[in-house]
Short mmCIF file of C-alpha atoms and ligand atoms in Angstrom, two decimals:
data_model
loop_
_atom_site.label_atom_id
_atom_site.label_comp_id
_atom_site.label_asym_id
_atom_site.label_seq_id
_atom_site.Cartn_x
_atom_site.Cartn_y
_atom_site.Cartn_z
CA UNK A 1270 -10.01 23.98 3.20
CA UNK A 1271 -11.64 24.27 -0.22
CA UNK A 1272 -11.73 21.08 -2.27
CA UNK A 1273 -11.34 21.92 -5.96
CA UNK A 1274 -11.65 18.56 -7.73
CA UNK A 1275 -14.59 16.27 -7.04
CA UNK A 1276 -15.63 14.93 -10.47
CA UNK A 1277 -14.31 11.98 -12.48
CA UNK A 1278 -11.19 12.64 -14.57
CA UNK A 1279 -11.64 10.82 -17.87
CA UNK A 1280 -9.93 11.53 -21.19
CA UNK A 1281 -8.38 14.73 -19.87
CA UNK A 1282 -11.75 16.18 -18.81
CA UNK A 1283 -13.70 16.54 -15.57
CA UNK A 1284 -17.05 14.79 -15.92
CA UNK A 1285 -19.97 13.87 -13.69
CA UNK A 1286 -20.82 10.18 -13.51
CA UNK A 1287 -23.35 9.07 -16.14
CA UNK A 1288 -25.90 8.32 -13.41
CA UNK A 1289 -25.12 11.66 -11.70
CA UNK A 1290 -24.51 9.93 -8.37
CA UNK A 1291 -22.27 11.38 -5.65
CA UNK A 1292 -21.14 10.21 -2.21
CA UNK A 1293 -19.90 12.09 0.87
CA UNK A 1294 -16.33 12.23 2.18
CA UNK A 1295 -16.22 12.42 5.98
CA UNK A 1296 -13.43 13.84 8.17
CA UNK A 1297 -12.75 11.09 10.75
CA UNK A 1298 -11.36 13.55 13.30
CA UNK A 1299 -14.50 15.70 13.38
CA UNK A 1300 -17.09 13.31 11.88
CA UNK A 1301 -18.12 16.19 9.59
CA UNK A 1302 -18.78 16.00 5.86
CA UNK A 1303 -16.00 17.57 3.80
CA UNK A 1304 -17.58 17.38 0.35
CA UNK A 1305 -19.40 15.11 -2.10
CA UNK A 1306 -17.56 13.43 -4.97
CA UNK A 1307 -18.89 11.90 -8.18
CA UNK A 1308 -19.36 8.12 -8.13
CA UNK A 1309 -18.46 6.09 -11.20
CA UNK A 1310 -20.71 3.22 -12.20
CA UNK A 1311 -20.23 0.43 -14.77
CA UNK A 1312 -20.89 2.77 -17.72
CA UNK A 1313 -18.28 5.27 -16.51
CA UNK A 1314 -15.77 2.43 -16.13
CA UNK A 1315 -16.45 1.56 -19.75
CA UNK A 1316 -16.06 5.16 -20.91
CA UNK A 1317 -12.79 5.43 -18.99
CA UNK A 1318 -11.55 2.18 -20.51
CA UNK A 1319 -12.37 3.45 -24.00
CA UNK A 1320 -10.39 6.64 -23.35
CA UNK A 1321 -7.41 4.70 -21.98
CA UNK A 1322 -7.50 2.26 -24.85
CA UNK A 1323 -7.72 5.02 -27.46
CA UNK A 1324 -4.75 6.82 -25.92
CA UNK A 1325 -2.61 3.70 -25.73
CA UNK A 1326 -0.98 3.34 -29.15
CA UNK A 1327 0.24 6.94 -29.39
CA UNK A 1328 1.53 6.84 -25.81
CA UNK A 1329 3.27 3.50 -26.39
CA UNK A 1330 5.04 5.00 -29.41
CA UNK A 1331 6.40 7.99 -27.47
CA UNK A 1332 10.12 7.70 -26.82
CA UNK A 1333 11.04 6.51 -23.34
CA UNK A 1334 12.46 9.98 -22.68
CA UNK A 1335 9.15 11.63 -23.53
CA UNK A 1336 7.35 9.41 -21.02
CA UNK A 1337 10.07 9.78 -18.39
CA UNK A 1338 10.15 13.57 -18.68
CA UNK A 1339 6.42 13.82 -18.06
CA UNK A 1340 6.82 11.66 -14.95
CA UNK A 1341 9.66 13.89 -13.74
CA UNK A 1342 7.56 17.00 -14.41
CA UNK A 1343 4.77 15.44 -12.36
CA UNK A 1344 7.25 14.85 -9.52
CA UNK A 1345 8.13 18.55 -9.66
CA UNK A 1346 4.45 19.58 -9.54
CA UNK A 1347 3.76 17.20 -6.65
CA UNK A 1348 6.63 18.80 -4.74
CA UNK A 1349 5.16 22.28 -5.41
CA UNK A 1350 1.70 21.10 -4.27
CA UNK A 1351 2.79 18.90 -1.38
CA UNK A 1352 0.91 20.90 1.24
CA UNK A 1353 -2.38 20.74 -0.67
CA UNK A 1354 -2.00 17.02 -1.28
CA UNK A 1355 -1.03 16.30 2.33
CA UNK A 1356 -4.01 18.31 3.60
CA UNK A 1357 -6.45 16.36 1.43
CA UNK A 1358 -5.24 13.02 2.78
CA UNK A 1359 -5.10 14.42 6.29
CA UNK A 1360 -8.73 15.62 6.35
CA UNK A 1361 -10.19 12.63 4.56
CA UNK A 1362 -8.48 9.76 6.36
CA UNK A 1363 -6.94 11.28 9.47
CA UNK A 1364 -3.22 10.74 8.96
CA UNK A 1365 -1.16 13.39 10.82
CA UNK A 1366 -0.05 16.06 8.38
CA UNK A 1367 3.69 15.56 8.86
CA UNK A 1368 3.39 11.86 8.07
CA UNK A 1369 1.32 12.70 4.98
CA UNK A 1370 4.14 14.97 3.79
CA UNK A 1371 6.83 12.37 4.53
CA UNK A 1372 5.01 9.73 2.52
CA UNK A 1373 4.41 12.03 -0.43
CA UNK A 1374 8.14 12.85 -0.40
CA UNK A 1375 8.79 9.12 -0.63
CA UNK A 1376 6.42 9.04 -3.57
CA UNK A 1377 8.40 11.79 -5.30
CA UNK A 1378 11.59 9.77 -4.82
CA UNK A 1379 9.83 6.71 -6.16
CA UNK A 1380 8.85 8.60 -9.32
CA UNK A 1381 12.45 9.68 -9.94
CA UNK A 1382 13.85 6.21 -9.25
CA UNK A 1383 11.25 4.35 -11.33
CA UNK A 1384 11.54 6.79 -14.23
CA UNK A 1385 15.31 6.22 -14.38
CA UNK A 1386 14.94 2.46 -14.08
CA UNK A 1387 12.85 2.39 -17.24
CA UNK A 1388 15.98 2.84 -19.37
CA UNK A 1389 17.22 -0.56 -18.23
CA UNK A 1390 14.12 -2.63 -18.90
CA UNK A 1391 15.32 -4.50 -21.95
CA UNK A 1392 15.18 -7.99 -23.42
CA UNK A 1393 17.49 -11.01 -23.55
CA UNK A 1394 19.31 -12.52 -26.52
CA UNK A 1395 20.18 -16.13 -27.30
CA UNK A 1396 22.19 -17.95 -29.94
CA UNK A 1397 21.64 -21.36 -28.34
CA UNK A 1398 19.53 -22.68 -31.22
CA UNK A 1399 21.73 -23.31 -34.30
CA UNK A 1400 20.63 -21.21 -37.26
CA UNK A 1401 18.78 -18.74 -35.05
CA UNK A 1402 19.31 -15.44 -33.36
CA UNK A 1403 16.58 -15.10 -30.75
CA UNK A 1404 15.69 -12.20 -28.53
CA UNK A 1405 12.90 -10.99 -26.32
CA UNK A 1406 10.95 -7.76 -26.40
CA UNK A 1407 9.39 -6.23 -23.31
CA UNK A 1408 6.33 -4.35 -24.49
CA UNK A 1409 3.56 -2.49 -22.66
CA UNK A 1410 0.28 -4.37 -22.26
CA UNK A 1411 -2.28 -1.71 -23.16
CA UNK A 1412 -5.01 -0.07 -21.09
CA UNK A 1413 -4.65 -1.17 -17.46
CA UNK A 1414 -6.59 -0.65 -14.22
CA UNK A 1415 -5.61 -0.02 -10.61
CA UNK A 1416 -7.53 -0.07 -7.35
CA UNK A 1417 -6.09 1.51 -4.22
CA UNK A 1418 -6.94 1.49 -0.48
CA UNK A 1419 -7.34 4.49 1.81
CA UNK A 1420 -4.43 4.13 4.18
CA UNK A 1421 -1.68 5.93 2.18
CA UNK A 1422 -3.71 7.53 -0.64
CA UNK A 1423 -1.36 9.90 -2.48
CA UNK A 1424 1.64 7.60 -2.09
CA UNK A 1425 -0.35 4.62 -3.37
CA UNK A 1426 -1.58 6.60 -6.41
CA UNK A 1427 2.04 7.29 -7.37
CA UNK A 1428 3.00 3.69 -6.63
CA UNK A 1429 0.45 2.37 -9.12
CA UNK A 1430 0.32 5.03 -11.82
CA UNK A 1431 4.00 5.76 -12.44
CA UNK A 1432 5.35 2.28 -13.25
CA UNK A 1433 2.26 1.61 -15.37
CA UNK A 1434 2.51 4.70 -17.56
CA UNK A 1435 6.27 5.07 -17.73
CA UNK A 1436 6.33 1.56 -19.21
CA UNK A 1437 4.02 2.78 -21.99
CA UNK A 1438 0.64 1.58 -20.69
CA UNK A 1439 -2.37 3.77 -19.99
CA UNK A 1440 -4.41 3.56 -16.80
CA UNK A 1441 -7.78 3.93 -15.11
CA UNK A 1442 -7.26 4.23 -11.36
CA UNK A 1443 -10.00 3.92 -8.78
CA UNK A 1444 -9.26 5.52 -5.42
CA UNK A 1445 -10.79 4.39 -2.15
CA UNK A 1446 -14.27 5.67 -1.35
CA UNK A 1447 -12.87 6.80 2.01
CA UNK A 1448 -10.07 9.02 0.68
CA UNK A 1449 -10.71 10.03 -2.96
CA UNK A 1450 -9.51 13.66 -2.79
CA UNK A 1451 -5.74 13.55 -3.29
CA UNK A 1452 -6.19 11.15 -6.23
CA UNK A 1453 -8.24 13.82 -8.04
CA UNK A 1454 -5.69 16.58 -7.39
CA UNK A 1455 -2.99 14.21 -8.68
CA UNK A 1456 -5.11 13.70 -11.82
CA UNK A 1457 -5.14 17.47 -12.34
CA UNK A 1458 -1.35 17.64 -11.81
CA UNK A 1459 -0.80 14.84 -14.32
CA UNK A 1460 -2.71 16.92 -16.87
CA UNK A 1461 -0.51 19.93 -16.06
CA UNK A 1462 2.58 17.73 -16.43
CA UNK A 1463 1.64 17.08 -20.05
CA UNK A 1464 0.28 13.54 -20.00
CA UNK A 1465 -1.97 13.34 -23.07
CA UNK A 1466 -5.74 12.90 -22.51
CA UNK A 1467 -6.69 9.31 -21.73
CA UNK A 1468 -3.25 8.23 -20.51
CA UNK A 1469 -4.14 8.76 -16.83
CA UNK A 1470 -7.82 8.52 -15.85
CA UNK A 1471 -8.98 8.72 -12.23
CA UNK A 1472 -12.39 7.66 -10.99
CA UNK A 1473 -14.00 7.47 -7.54
CA UNK A 1474 -16.36 4.84 -6.21
CA UNK A 1475 -16.95 1.91 -3.89
CA UNK A 1476 -16.21 -1.81 -4.19
CA UNK A 1477 -18.87 -2.10 -6.90
CA UNK A 1478 -16.86 0.25 -9.16
CA UNK A 1479 -13.72 -1.75 -8.37
CA UNK A 1480 -15.55 -4.93 -9.30
CA UNK A 1481 -16.55 -3.35 -12.64
CA UNK A 1482 -12.86 -2.69 -13.39
CA UNK A 1483 -11.84 -6.22 -12.38
CA UNK A 1484 -14.52 -7.89 -14.50
CA UNK A 1485 -14.18 -5.60 -17.54
CA UNK A 1486 -13.29 -7.42 -20.75
CA UNK A 1487 -10.95 -4.75 -22.11
CA UNK A 1488 -8.27 -4.04 -19.49
CA UNK A 1489 -5.08 -6.02 -19.98
CA UNK A 1490 -3.89 -5.83 -16.39
CA UNK A 1491 -5.23 -4.87 -12.98
CA UNK A 1492 -3.11 -3.94 -10.00
CA UNK A 1493 -4.95 -4.08 -6.69
CA UNK A 1494 -4.01 -3.09 -3.16
CA UNK A 1495 -6.43 -3.66 -0.30
CA UNK A 1496 -7.83 -6.39 1.91
CA UNK A 1497 -7.31 -10.08 1.21
CA UNK A 1498 -11.08 -10.58 0.81
CA UNK A 1499 -11.37 -7.93 -1.92
CA UNK A 1500 -8.09 -9.16 -3.49
CA UNK A 1501 -9.62 -12.61 -3.90
CA UNK A 1502 -12.72 -11.07 -5.52
CA UNK A 1503 -10.46 -9.22 -7.99
CA UNK A 1504 -8.57 -12.43 -8.85
CA UNK A 1505 -11.84 -14.27 -9.44
CA UNK A 1506 -13.33 -11.49 -11.56
CA UNK A 1507 -10.17 -11.26 -13.65
CA UNK A 1508 -10.20 -15.01 -14.25
CA UNK A 1509 -13.90 -15.04 -15.15
CA UNK A 1510 -13.65 -12.11 -17.57
CA UNK A 1511 -10.66 -11.82 -19.91
CA UNK A 1512 -7.84 -13.37 -17.83
CA UNK A 1513 -6.27 -9.93 -17.48
CA UNK A 1514 -2.92 -9.98 -15.70
CA UNK A 1515 -3.40 -9.45 -11.96
CA UNK A 1516 -1.29 -8.41 -9.03
CA UNK A 1517 -2.79 -8.18 -5.56
CA UNK A 1518 -1.13 -6.59 -2.55
CA UNK A 1519 -3.22 -7.60 0.43
CA UNK A 1520 -3.28 -7.72 4.21
CA UNK A 1521 -0.54 -8.57 6.66
CA UNK A 1522 0.06 -9.77 10.22
CA UNK A 1523 3.68 -8.78 10.74
CA UNK A 1524 5.57 -10.77 13.40
CA UNK A 1525 8.39 -8.87 15.15
CA UNK A 1526 10.75 -11.26 16.95
CA UNK A 1527 12.88 -9.91 19.81
CA UNK A 1528 15.70 -12.18 21.02
CA UNK A 1529 17.33 -11.87 24.46
CA UNK A 1530 20.54 -10.50 22.93
CA UNK A 1531 18.81 -7.62 21.11
CA UNK A 1532 19.38 -3.97 21.92
CA UNK A 1533 16.15 -3.89 23.93
CA UNK A 1534 15.65 -0.12 23.93
CA UNK A 1535 16.20 0.05 20.20
CA UNK A 1536 13.87 -2.90 19.49
CA UNK A 1537 11.15 -1.40 21.73
CA UNK A 1538 11.45 1.97 20.00
CA UNK A 1539 11.46 0.49 16.53
CA UNK A 1540 8.41 -1.73 17.09
CA UNK A 1541 6.47 0.91 19.06
CA UNK A 1542 7.01 3.63 16.46
CA UNK A 1543 6.05 1.20 13.69
CA UNK A 1544 2.71 0.41 15.31
CA UNK A 1545 1.97 4.05 16.11
CA UNK A 1546 2.38 5.13 12.49
CA UNK A 1547 -0.97 5.96 10.91
CA UNK A 1548 -2.54 4.69 14.19
CA UNK A 1549 -1.61 1.13 13.25
CA UNK A 1550 -3.41 1.31 9.91
CA UNK A 1551 -0.57 -0.14 7.86
CA UNK A 1552 -0.29 -3.47 6.07
CA UNK A 1553 3.24 -3.76 7.53
CA UNK A 1554 2.30 -2.83 11.13
CA UNK A 1555 4.10 -5.17 13.58
CA UNK A 1556 0.93 -6.20 15.38
CA UNK A 1557 2.39 -9.50 16.69
CA UNK A 1558 5.46 -9.06 18.90
CA UNK A 1559 7.25 -12.20 20.12
CA UNK A 1560 9.66 -11.55 22.99
CA UNK A 1561 12.12 -14.10 24.36
CA UNK A 1562 11.78 -15.13 28.01
CA UNK A 1563 14.36 -13.33 30.09
CA UNK A 1564 13.82 -9.88 28.55
CA UNK A 1565 10.02 -10.00 28.44
CA UNK A 1566 9.32 -7.62 31.36
CA UNK A 1567 12.11 -5.24 30.43
CA UNK A 1568 10.93 -5.07 26.81
CA UNK A 1569 7.33 -4.40 27.83
CA UNK A 1570 8.43 -1.62 30.18
CA UNK A 1571 10.35 0.10 27.37
CA UNK A 1572 7.63 -0.54 24.77
CA UNK A 1573 4.85 0.95 26.92
CA UNK A 1574 6.83 4.16 27.48
CA UNK A 1575 7.14 4.84 23.76
CA UNK A 1576 3.93 3.30 22.41
CA UNK A 1577 1.63 5.23 24.76
CA UNK A 1578 3.55 8.50 24.40
CA UNK A 1579 1.45 9.96 21.59
CA UNK A 1580 0.02 13.38 20.92
CA UNK A 1581 -3.57 12.88 19.82
CA UNK A 1582 -5.38 15.76 18.21
CA UNK A 1583 -6.31 17.37 14.96
CA UNK A 1584 -4.31 15.64 12.20
CA UNK A 1585 -3.86 19.09 10.65
CA UNK A 1586 -1.88 20.26 13.69
CA UNK A 1587 1.82 19.63 12.89
CA UNK A 1588 2.49 18.62 16.51
CA UNK A 1589 -0.07 15.78 16.35
CA UNK A 1590 1.55 12.36 16.12
CA UNK A 1591 -1.50 10.13 16.40
CA UNK A 1592 -4.71 10.52 14.41
CA UNK A 1593 -8.11 8.81 14.38
CA UNK A 1594 -9.01 5.60 12.57
CA UNK A 1595 -10.34 6.18 9.09
CA UNK A 1596 -14.08 5.81 9.72
CA UNK A 1597 -16.79 4.39 11.94
CA UNK A 1598 -16.59 0.97 10.30
CA UNK A 1599 -12.87 0.62 11.01
CA UNK A 1600 -13.35 2.07 14.50
CA UNK A 1601 -16.10 -0.47 15.31
CA UNK A 1602 -13.99 -3.30 13.86
CA UNK A 1603 -11.00 -2.43 16.08
CA UNK A 1604 -13.11 -1.96 19.23
CA UNK A 1605 -14.83 -5.29 18.54
CA UNK A 1606 -11.48 -7.08 18.26
CA UNK A 1607 -10.32 -5.44 21.50
CA UNK A 1608 -13.49 -6.59 23.32
CA UNK A 1609 -13.15 -10.07 21.87
CA UNK A 1610 -9.52 -10.26 23.05
CA UNK A 1611 -10.58 -9.22 26.56
CA UNK A 1612 -13.30 -11.88 26.57
CA UNK A 1613 -10.79 -14.51 25.42
CA UNK A 1614 -8.80 -13.86 28.63
CA UNK A 1615 -5.99 -11.74 27.12
CA UNK A 1616 -4.66 -9.07 29.48
CA UNK A 1617 -5.03 -5.43 28.32
CA UNK A 1618 -2.13 -3.74 30.09
CA UNK A 1619 -2.76 -0.30 28.56
CA UNK A 1620 -5.57 1.34 26.60
CA UNK A 1621 -8.43 -0.83 25.46
CA UNK A 1622 -11.05 1.60 24.27
CA UNK A 1623 -12.23 4.81 22.65
CA UNK A 1624 -9.90 7.73 23.30
CA UNK A 1625 -12.05 10.82 22.68
CA UNK A 1626 -15.72 11.84 22.66
CA UNK A 1627 -15.51 13.13 19.10
CA UNK A 1628 -13.70 11.46 16.21
CA UNK A 1629 -12.63 7.86 15.72
CA UNK A 1630 -9.61 7.88 18.04
CA UNK A 1631 -8.62 4.61 19.74
CA UNK A 1632 -6.16 4.41 22.66
CA UNK A 1633 -2.83 2.70 22.02
CA UNK A 1634 -3.62 -0.75 23.41
CA UNK A 1635 -1.29 -3.55 24.50
CA UNK A 1636 -2.35 -7.13 25.21
CA UNK A 1637 -0.24 -9.76 26.96
CA UNK A 1638 -1.08 -13.31 28.13
CA UNK A 1639 -2.96 -14.00 24.93
CA UNK A 1640 -4.46 -17.51 24.71
CA UNK A 1641 -2.96 -19.73 22.00
CA UNK A 1642 -4.85 -19.47 18.71
CA UNK A 1643 -6.69 -16.28 19.76
CA UNK A 1644 -8.19 -14.28 16.93
CA UNK A 1645 -6.02 -11.30 17.92
CA UNK A 1646 -2.99 -13.25 16.67
CA UNK A 1647 -4.65 -14.16 13.37
CA UNK A 1648 -6.85 -11.29 12.19
CA UNK A 1649 -5.47 -8.09 10.73
CA UNK A 1650 -6.47 -5.43 13.29
CA UNK A 1651 -5.47 -2.30 11.34
CA UNK A 1652 -5.44 -0.23 14.51
CA UNK A 1653 -3.08 0.67 17.39
CA UNK A 1654 -3.22 -2.73 19.10
CA UNK A 1655 -0.10 -4.71 20.07
CA UNK A 1656 -0.21 -8.40 20.92
CA UNK A 1657 2.91 -9.32 22.92
CA UNK A 1658 3.72 -13.02 23.30
CA UNK A 1659 6.57 -14.77 25.17
CA UNK A 1660 8.67 -17.47 23.54
CA UNK A 1661 11.53 -19.71 24.64
CA UNK A 1662 13.42 -21.03 21.59
CA UNK A 1663 14.32 -20.03 18.05
CA UNK A 1664 12.55 -23.09 16.64
CA UNK A 1665 9.37 -22.27 18.56
CA UNK A 1666 9.26 -18.64 17.43
CA UNK A 1667 9.78 -19.54 13.77
CA UNK A 1668 6.74 -21.82 13.99
CA UNK A 1669 4.72 -19.09 15.73
CA UNK A 1670 5.70 -16.45 13.17
CA UNK A 1671 4.77 -18.72 10.27
CA UNK A 1672 1.48 -19.80 11.84
CA UNK A 1673 -0.46 -17.23 9.80
CA UNK A 1674 -2.30 -17.05 6.52
CA UNK A 1675 -0.42 -13.81 5.87
CA UNK A 1676 3.20 -13.37 4.78
CA UNK A 1677 3.76 -9.72 3.92
CA UNK A 1678 6.56 -8.60 6.23
CA UNK A 1679 8.42 -9.57 9.40
CA UNK A 1680 11.32 -8.40 11.53
CA UNK A 1681 13.90 -9.83 13.91
CA UNK A 1682 15.96 -8.05 16.56
CA UNK A 1683 19.22 -9.71 17.68
CA UNK A 1684 22.93 -8.91 17.97
CA UNK A 1685 23.79 -12.36 16.59
CA UNK A 1686 24.27 -11.93 12.82
CA UNK A 1687 23.90 -15.64 12.10
CA UNK A 1688 20.66 -15.86 14.04
CA UNK A 1689 19.31 -12.85 12.16
CA UNK A 1690 20.12 -14.48 8.84
CA UNK A 1691 18.63 -17.84 9.91
CA UNK A 1692 15.37 -16.12 10.85
CA UNK A 1693 15.35 -14.07 7.63
CA UNK A 1694 15.61 -17.34 5.67
CA UNK A 1695 13.03 -19.23 7.74
CA UNK A 1696 10.20 -16.72 8.04
CA UNK A 1697 7.61 -16.78 5.26
CA UNK A 1698 7.32 -13.14 4.23
CA UNK A 1699 7.98 -10.91 1.24
CA UNK A 1700 10.10 -8.48 3.28
CA UNK A 1701 12.08 -9.00 6.48
CA UNK A 1702 14.01 -6.48 8.56
CA UNK A 1703 16.97 -7.44 10.71
CA UNK A 1704 17.13 -4.86 13.52
CA UNK A 1705 14.92 -2.72 11.29
CA UNK A 1706 11.17 -2.11 11.26
CA UNK A 1707 9.10 -2.62 8.14
CA UNK A 1708 8.48 1.09 7.56
CA UNK A 1709 12.23 1.49 7.09
CA UNK A 1710 12.31 -0.54 3.84
CA UNK A 1711 14.81 0.32 1.13
CA UNK A 1712 13.19 2.20 -1.75
CA UNK A 1713 14.61 -0.03 -4.47
CA UNK A 1714 13.72 -3.49 -3.16
CA UNK A 1715 10.70 -5.43 -4.44
CA UNK A 1716 7.64 -5.41 -2.19
CA UNK A 1717 4.84 -7.96 -2.01
CA UNK A 1718 3.40 -10.83 -0.10
CA UNK A 1719 3.74 -14.56 0.39
CA UNK A 1720 0.67 -16.69 1.06
CA UNK A 1721 -2.59 -14.68 1.33
CA UNK A 1722 -0.74 -11.38 1.53
CA UNK A 1723 -0.71 -11.23 -2.21
CA UNK A 1724 0.52 -12.19 -5.64
CA UNK A 1725 3.11 -10.22 -7.59
CA UNK A 1726 5.66 -7.59 -6.66
CA UNK A 1727 5.79 -3.81 -6.72
CA UNK A 1728 8.78 -1.46 -6.50
CA UNK A 1729 12.25 -2.12 -7.83
CA UNK A 1730 13.06 -3.75 -11.11
CA UNK A 1731 10.79 -6.76 -10.48
CA UNK A 1732 7.86 -4.41 -9.83
CA UNK A 1733 8.39 -2.44 -13.01
CA UNK A 1734 8.78 -5.59 -15.12
CA UNK A 1735 5.22 -6.60 -14.24
CA UNK A 1736 3.96 -3.75 -16.41
CA UNK A 1737 5.35 -5.37 -19.58
CA UNK A 1738 4.49 -8.44 -21.64
CA UNK A 1739 7.35 -10.52 -22.99
CA UNK A 1740 7.55 -11.54 -26.62
CA UNK A 1741 10.14 -13.98 -28.01
CA UNK A 1742 11.39 -13.20 -31.52
CA UNK A 1743 13.25 -15.94 -33.43
CA UNK A 1744 15.25 -14.95 -36.54
CA UNK A 1745 16.34 -17.79 -38.77
CA UNK A 1746 19.54 -17.26 -40.69
CA UNK A 1747 21.59 -19.23 -43.19
CA UNK A 1748 24.50 -21.19 -41.83
P1 LIG B 1327 -10.57 -2.84 0.91
O1 LIG B 1327 -10.21 -4.17 0.38
O2 LIG B 1327 -11.84 -2.70 1.65
O3 LIG B 1327 -10.63 -1.77 -0.26
C1 LIG B 1327 -9.51 -1.56 -1.10
C2 LIG B 1327 -9.99 -1.04 -2.42
O4 LIG B 1327 -10.70 -2.08 -3.09
C3 LIG B 1327 -10.99 0.13 -2.32
O5 LIG B 1327 -10.74 1.02 -3.37
C4 LIG B 1327 -12.34 -0.56 -2.48
O6 LIG B 1327 -13.33 0.30 -2.99
C5 LIG B 1327 -12.00 -1.66 -3.47
N1 LIG B 1327 -12.86 -2.83 -3.40
C6 LIG B 1327 -13.58 -3.32 -2.36
N2 LIG B 1327 -14.22 -4.44 -2.73
C7 LIG B 1327 -13.90 -4.69 -4.01
C8 LIG B 1327 -14.23 -5.72 -4.95
N3 LIG B 1327 -15.04 -6.72 -4.64
N4 LIG B 1327 -13.69 -5.65 -6.19
C9 LIG B 1327 -12.85 -4.66 -6.54
N5 LIG B 1327 -12.51 -3.65 -5.70
C10 LIG B 1327 -13.02 -3.67 -4.45
O7 LIG B 1327 -9.31 -2.38 1.79
P2 LIG B 1327 -9.14 -1.03 2.58
O8 LIG B 1327 -9.94 -1.13 3.85
O9 LIG B 1327 -9.37 0.13 1.69
O10 LIG B 1327 -7.58 -1.04 2.92
C11 LIG B 1327 -7.04 -1.74 3.98
C12 LIG B 1327 -6.46 -3.05 3.50
O11 LIG B 1327 -5.47 -2.80 2.51
C13 LIG B 1327 -5.76 -3.80 4.60
O12 LIG B 1327 -6.08 -5.17 4.50
C14 LIG B 1327 -4.30 -3.59 4.28
O13 LIG B 1327 -3.43 -4.58 4.76
C15 LIG B 1327 -4.30 -3.53 2.81
N6 LIG B 1327 -3.10 -2.87 2.30
C16 LIG B 1327 -2.14 -3.64 1.73
C17 LIG B 1327 -0.97 -3.06 1.26
C18 LIG B 1327 0.09 -3.90 0.61
O14 LIG B 1327 0.93 -3.33 -0.08
N7 LIG B 1327 0.10 -5.20 0.77
C19 LIG B 1327 -0.78 -1.68 1.38
C20 LIG B 1327 -1.78 -0.93 1.98
C21 LIG B 1327 -2.95 -1.54 2.44
#
């Protein structure tokens, strides 16, 4: 398919990077180059900041309705262009086309929900201090920055841009170097939707460009999603520059806990489908599965049936359910972890290697009998690899689930309501599902991590509130 937008979108115009550099985008299913896109360097980051900063005061002073209506118009245009957007993500990072569409639909719903929520972001009042009426104002921060990963590109663009701009801020977003194409089409659609020049700016580039955003002295806030290592670099750069507000959504190592009284077929289906999605390349993928003794063999039997039942093929084919990993680097990383797990003595009961001659496809792989403390139980795999571990008691499995530097999401399967609630309270994670997988999250609940899975929240009212500063106003009156 023809790719229309490949330049940087700054101040409502398409521009080449100041250094004139470009980089290739590769289709991971065919290993062929799709196109070249412009790469932003430090100077371009500065130009984009200047545009966003210049646009801020007029945008801030729009009525909430004027901002909301542009967001709703953008939702309409995304719906009209859903096939184009889905195809761009599909060819650049390998997600099956139907899943691309489903996620963009979720994005459209998120725009409508977040836009409506804006009406209710207000302040507090207090008359607790005699002689005073005090109240708070929630005001936008100014020009902000966002950095997104490659695994759900169009959805993540919406997730960052909409709450930022609907709150009255302006933004410079950097897409991932692996999947920059849908971000640029979304930039074009935002222009069509009537966002004034400079309100939404979209640039492409690698970690170096991201680092330039994080260490810039002008941006008032940066919202990052990606690996924990890069998240830490963003936090450090923000602290060393202008102490811009920071939120980081980072990696995960989701524990799914299956008790003996669970609906075993349902739990197997739920966890298998979760780990198949996007070929396991999800921060909320349940890559650690703890199964209680007594149902262990039965669970594995059911899990294998569903987890290995995939249709691999061209992600553009609507019947394909399982695509390649995003690129050679990710492919090598997953194969290395699989080899390391084999060497550690873990038992690969299915899969365990490359799936096709061409493209970065990895077989759905299941390990059992994993030695305690093995890297497979600690490192984020970001591939279709399940680690299944037996446990005896509730106390033991809580300790196992919490024995991780990550704390993004978790799930528990049981018919005992009290047990489900006890686990939900005990597990250290930002989101927990009871008889529900992490991809089934409610759209209006906050999302974010405990521990090294991140700082801050997105989605819901708490997510939107992060895009405002709070000011206390104290009015003295005669008594
Ligand atoms: P990554 O950290 O390599 O890259 C993410 C983004 O950060 C990219 O745009 C990249 O160019 C940029 N970047 C890299 N180094 C940087 C630096 N030093 N300073 C500033 N920016 C930098 O991650 P990835 O491989 O693109 O994505 C996969 C990771 O994202 C996984 O760890 C996954 O768990 C995580 N993720 C988290 C969530 C969440 O909501 N918690 C959602 C999706 C993905």
